[in-house]
mmCIF file of C-alpha atoms in Angstrom:
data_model
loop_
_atom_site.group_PDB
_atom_site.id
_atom_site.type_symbol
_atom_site.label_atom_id
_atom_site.label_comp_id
_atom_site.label_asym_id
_atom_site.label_seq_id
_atom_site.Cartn_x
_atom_site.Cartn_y
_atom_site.Cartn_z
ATOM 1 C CA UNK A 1224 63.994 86.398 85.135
ATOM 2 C CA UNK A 1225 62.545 82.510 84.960
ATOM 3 C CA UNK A 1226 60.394 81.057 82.571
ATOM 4 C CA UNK A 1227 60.034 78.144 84.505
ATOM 5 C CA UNK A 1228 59.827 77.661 88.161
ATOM 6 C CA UNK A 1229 59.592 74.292 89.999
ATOM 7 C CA UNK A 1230 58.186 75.048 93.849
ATOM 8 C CA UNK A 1231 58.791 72.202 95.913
ATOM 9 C CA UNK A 1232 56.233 72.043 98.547
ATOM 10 C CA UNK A 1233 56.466 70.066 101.712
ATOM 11 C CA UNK A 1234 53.012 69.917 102.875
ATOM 12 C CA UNK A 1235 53.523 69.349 106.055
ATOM 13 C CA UNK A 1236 55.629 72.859 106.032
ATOM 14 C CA UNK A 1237 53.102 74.513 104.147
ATOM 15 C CA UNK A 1238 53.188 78.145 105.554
ATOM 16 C CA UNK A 1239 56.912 77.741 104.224
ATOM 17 C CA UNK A 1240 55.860 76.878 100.923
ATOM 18 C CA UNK A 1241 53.125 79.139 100.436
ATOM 19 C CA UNK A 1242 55.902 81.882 101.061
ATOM 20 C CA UNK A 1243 58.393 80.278 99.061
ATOM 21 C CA UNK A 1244 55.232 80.234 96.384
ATOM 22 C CA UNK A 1245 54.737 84.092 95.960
ATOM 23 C CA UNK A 1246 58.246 84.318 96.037
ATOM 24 C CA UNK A 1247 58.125 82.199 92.584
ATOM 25 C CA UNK A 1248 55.762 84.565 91.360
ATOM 26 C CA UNK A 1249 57.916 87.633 91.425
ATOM 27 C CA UNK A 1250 60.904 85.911 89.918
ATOM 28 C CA UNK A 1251 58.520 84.783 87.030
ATOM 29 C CA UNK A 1252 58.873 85.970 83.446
ATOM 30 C CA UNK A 1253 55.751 87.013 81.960
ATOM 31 C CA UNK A 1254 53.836 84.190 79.894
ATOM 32 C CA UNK A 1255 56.659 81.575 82.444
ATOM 33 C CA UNK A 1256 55.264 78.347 84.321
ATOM 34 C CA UNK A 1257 54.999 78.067 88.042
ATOM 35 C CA UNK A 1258 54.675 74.079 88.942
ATOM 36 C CA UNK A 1259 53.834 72.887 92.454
ATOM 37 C CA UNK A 1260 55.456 70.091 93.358
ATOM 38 C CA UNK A 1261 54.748 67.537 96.333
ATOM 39 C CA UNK A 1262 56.554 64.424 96.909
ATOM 40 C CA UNK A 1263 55.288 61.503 98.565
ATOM 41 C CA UNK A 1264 57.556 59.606 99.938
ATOM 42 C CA UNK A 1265 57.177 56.015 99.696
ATOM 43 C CA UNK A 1266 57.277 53.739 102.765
ATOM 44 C CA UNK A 1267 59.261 51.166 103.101
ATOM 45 C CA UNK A 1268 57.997 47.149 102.593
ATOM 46 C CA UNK A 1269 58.958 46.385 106.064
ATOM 47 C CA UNK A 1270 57.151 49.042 107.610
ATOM 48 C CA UNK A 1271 54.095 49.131 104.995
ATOM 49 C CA UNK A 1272 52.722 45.738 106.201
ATOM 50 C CA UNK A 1273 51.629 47.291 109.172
ATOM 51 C CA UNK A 1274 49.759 50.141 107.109
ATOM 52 C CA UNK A 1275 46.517 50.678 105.220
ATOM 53 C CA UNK A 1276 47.153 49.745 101.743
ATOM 54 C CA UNK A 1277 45.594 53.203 100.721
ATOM 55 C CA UNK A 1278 47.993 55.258 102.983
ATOM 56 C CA UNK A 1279 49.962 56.501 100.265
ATOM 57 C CA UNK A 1280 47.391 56.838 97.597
ATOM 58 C CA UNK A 1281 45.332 59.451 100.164
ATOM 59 C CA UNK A 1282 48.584 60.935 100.885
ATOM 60 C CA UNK A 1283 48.914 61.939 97.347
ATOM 61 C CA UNK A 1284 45.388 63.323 97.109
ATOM 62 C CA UNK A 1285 45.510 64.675 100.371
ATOM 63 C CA UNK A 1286 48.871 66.801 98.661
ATOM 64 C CA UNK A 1287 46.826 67.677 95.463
ATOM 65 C CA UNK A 1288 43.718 68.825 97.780
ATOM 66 C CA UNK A 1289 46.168 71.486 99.879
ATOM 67 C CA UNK A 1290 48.060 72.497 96.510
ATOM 68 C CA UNK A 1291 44.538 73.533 94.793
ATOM 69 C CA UNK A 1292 43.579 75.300 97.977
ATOM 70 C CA UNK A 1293 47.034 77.206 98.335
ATOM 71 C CA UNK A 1294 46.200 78.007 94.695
ATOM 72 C CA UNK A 1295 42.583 79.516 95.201
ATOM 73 C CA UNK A 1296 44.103 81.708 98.043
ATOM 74 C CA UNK A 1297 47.007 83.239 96.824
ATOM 75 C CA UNK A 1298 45.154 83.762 93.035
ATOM 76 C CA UNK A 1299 48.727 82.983 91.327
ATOM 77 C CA UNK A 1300 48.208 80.008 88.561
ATOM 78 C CA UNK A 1301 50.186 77.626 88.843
ATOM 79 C CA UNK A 1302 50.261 73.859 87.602
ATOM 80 C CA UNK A 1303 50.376 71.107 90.000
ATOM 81 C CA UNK A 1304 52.717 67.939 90.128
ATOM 82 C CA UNK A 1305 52.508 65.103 92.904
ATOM 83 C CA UNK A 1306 55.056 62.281 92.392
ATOM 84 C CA UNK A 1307 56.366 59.594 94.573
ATOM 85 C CA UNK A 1308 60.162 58.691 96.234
ATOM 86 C CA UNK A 1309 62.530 60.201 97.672
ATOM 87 C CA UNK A 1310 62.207 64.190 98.104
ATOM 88 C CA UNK A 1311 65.636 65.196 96.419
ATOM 89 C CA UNK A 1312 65.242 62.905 93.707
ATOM 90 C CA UNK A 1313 61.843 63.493 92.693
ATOM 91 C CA UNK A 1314 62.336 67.411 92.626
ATOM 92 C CA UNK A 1315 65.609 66.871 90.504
ATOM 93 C CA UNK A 1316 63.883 64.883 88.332
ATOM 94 C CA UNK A 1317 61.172 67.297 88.191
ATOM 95 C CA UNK A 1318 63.488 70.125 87.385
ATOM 96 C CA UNK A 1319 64.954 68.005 84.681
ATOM 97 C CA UNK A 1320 61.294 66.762 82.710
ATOM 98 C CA UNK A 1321 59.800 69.870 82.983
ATOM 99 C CA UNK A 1322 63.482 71.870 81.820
ATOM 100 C CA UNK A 1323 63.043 73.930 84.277
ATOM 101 C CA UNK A 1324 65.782 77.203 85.072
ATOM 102 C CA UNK A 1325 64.547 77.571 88.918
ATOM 103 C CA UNK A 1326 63.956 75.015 91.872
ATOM 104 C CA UNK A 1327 62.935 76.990 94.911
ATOM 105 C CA UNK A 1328 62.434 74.720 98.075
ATOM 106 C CA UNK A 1329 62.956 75.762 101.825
ATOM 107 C CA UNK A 1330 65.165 74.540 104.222
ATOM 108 C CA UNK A 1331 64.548 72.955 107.562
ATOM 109 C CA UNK A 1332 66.628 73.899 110.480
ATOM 110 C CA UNK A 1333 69.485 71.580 109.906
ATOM 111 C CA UNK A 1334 70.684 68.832 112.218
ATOM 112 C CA UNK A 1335 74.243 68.613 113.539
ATOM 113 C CA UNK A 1336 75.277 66.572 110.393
ATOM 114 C CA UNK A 1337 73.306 69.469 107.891
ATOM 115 C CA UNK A 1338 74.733 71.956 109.425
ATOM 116 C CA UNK A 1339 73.981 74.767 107.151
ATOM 117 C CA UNK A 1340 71.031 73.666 105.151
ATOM 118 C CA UNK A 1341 69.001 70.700 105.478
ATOM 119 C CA UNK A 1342 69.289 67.385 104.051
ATOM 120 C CA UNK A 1343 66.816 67.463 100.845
ATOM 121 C CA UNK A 1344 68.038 71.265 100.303
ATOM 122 C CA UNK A 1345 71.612 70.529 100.683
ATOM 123 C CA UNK A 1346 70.740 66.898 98.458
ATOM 124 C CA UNK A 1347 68.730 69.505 95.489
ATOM 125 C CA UNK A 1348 71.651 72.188 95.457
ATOM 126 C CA UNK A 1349 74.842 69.521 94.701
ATOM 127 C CA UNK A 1350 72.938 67.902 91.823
ATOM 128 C CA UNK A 1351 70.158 70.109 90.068
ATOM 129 C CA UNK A 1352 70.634 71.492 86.499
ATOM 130 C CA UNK A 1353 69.628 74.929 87.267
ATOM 131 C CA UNK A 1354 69.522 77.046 89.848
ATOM 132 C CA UNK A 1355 68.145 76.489 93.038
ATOM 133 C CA UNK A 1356 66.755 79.156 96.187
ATOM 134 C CA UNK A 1357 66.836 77.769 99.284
ATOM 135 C CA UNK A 1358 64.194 79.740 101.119
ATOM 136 C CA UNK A 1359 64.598 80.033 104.675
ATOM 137 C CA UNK A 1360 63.181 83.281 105.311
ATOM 138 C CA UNK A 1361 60.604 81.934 107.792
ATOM 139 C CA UNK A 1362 62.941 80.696 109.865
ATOM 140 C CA UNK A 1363 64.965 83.897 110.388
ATOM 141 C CA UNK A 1364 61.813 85.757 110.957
ATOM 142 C CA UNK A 1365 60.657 83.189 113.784
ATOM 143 C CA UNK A 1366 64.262 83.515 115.321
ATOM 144 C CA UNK A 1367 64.025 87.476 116.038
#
């Protein structure tokens, strides 16, 4: 199936991305590479005056921390990868350093002008290399 697999993990969604995680590991060749990727978006200049200088820095660690535990819980290895910027970019990017064949992310429900997926997802699936799954089958479960 895939040899490598980039998960993009929002961890403020993680429930999503813990299910979007063991998904990964059933599409995974034997002997392929699951990475876990978080990332932190930086703040702007204009609104990072009024923040602790270390707000970013613990956000990153604070990402790491929950990735290691989601890790430990589910038992499926995986490597880990925090980077900074915008979400779309960064997991593009990603994708493209590590040569990887699969992005899976999930989607938020979309606003009116994301209709069908949302912004990052829709952002991922126009310009990424390889294939991407948009995950979004938490959201059809909580609809029933």
């Amino acid at each position: 199936m895939y040899k490598k697999i980039i998960v993009a993990i929002e961890i403020g969604a993680l429930e999503d991305g813990a299910l979007s995680f063991r998904k990964a590991a059933t599409l995974l060749d034997e002997g392929g590479e699951i990475i876990l990727l978080n990332v932190v978006e930086d703040i702007p200049t204009y609104v990072a005056v009024d923040l602790p200088v270390e707000l970013v820095e613990n956000a990153a660690k604070d990402a790491r921390s929950r990735l290691e535990e989601l890790i430990l819980a589910t038992g499926i290895p995986a490597n880990i990868e925090i980077s900074h910027g915008r979400p779309a970019s960064g997991i593009i990017a990603a994708a493209e350093s590590h040569n990887a064949d699969l992005i899976i992310l999930a989607s938020h429900l979309p606003d009116f002008s994301n209709y069908f997926i949302g912004a990052t997802a829709d952002r991922v699936v126009r310009h990424a290399k390889c294939s991407v799954l948009v995950d979004r089958r938490r959201q059809a479960a909580t609809k029933r």
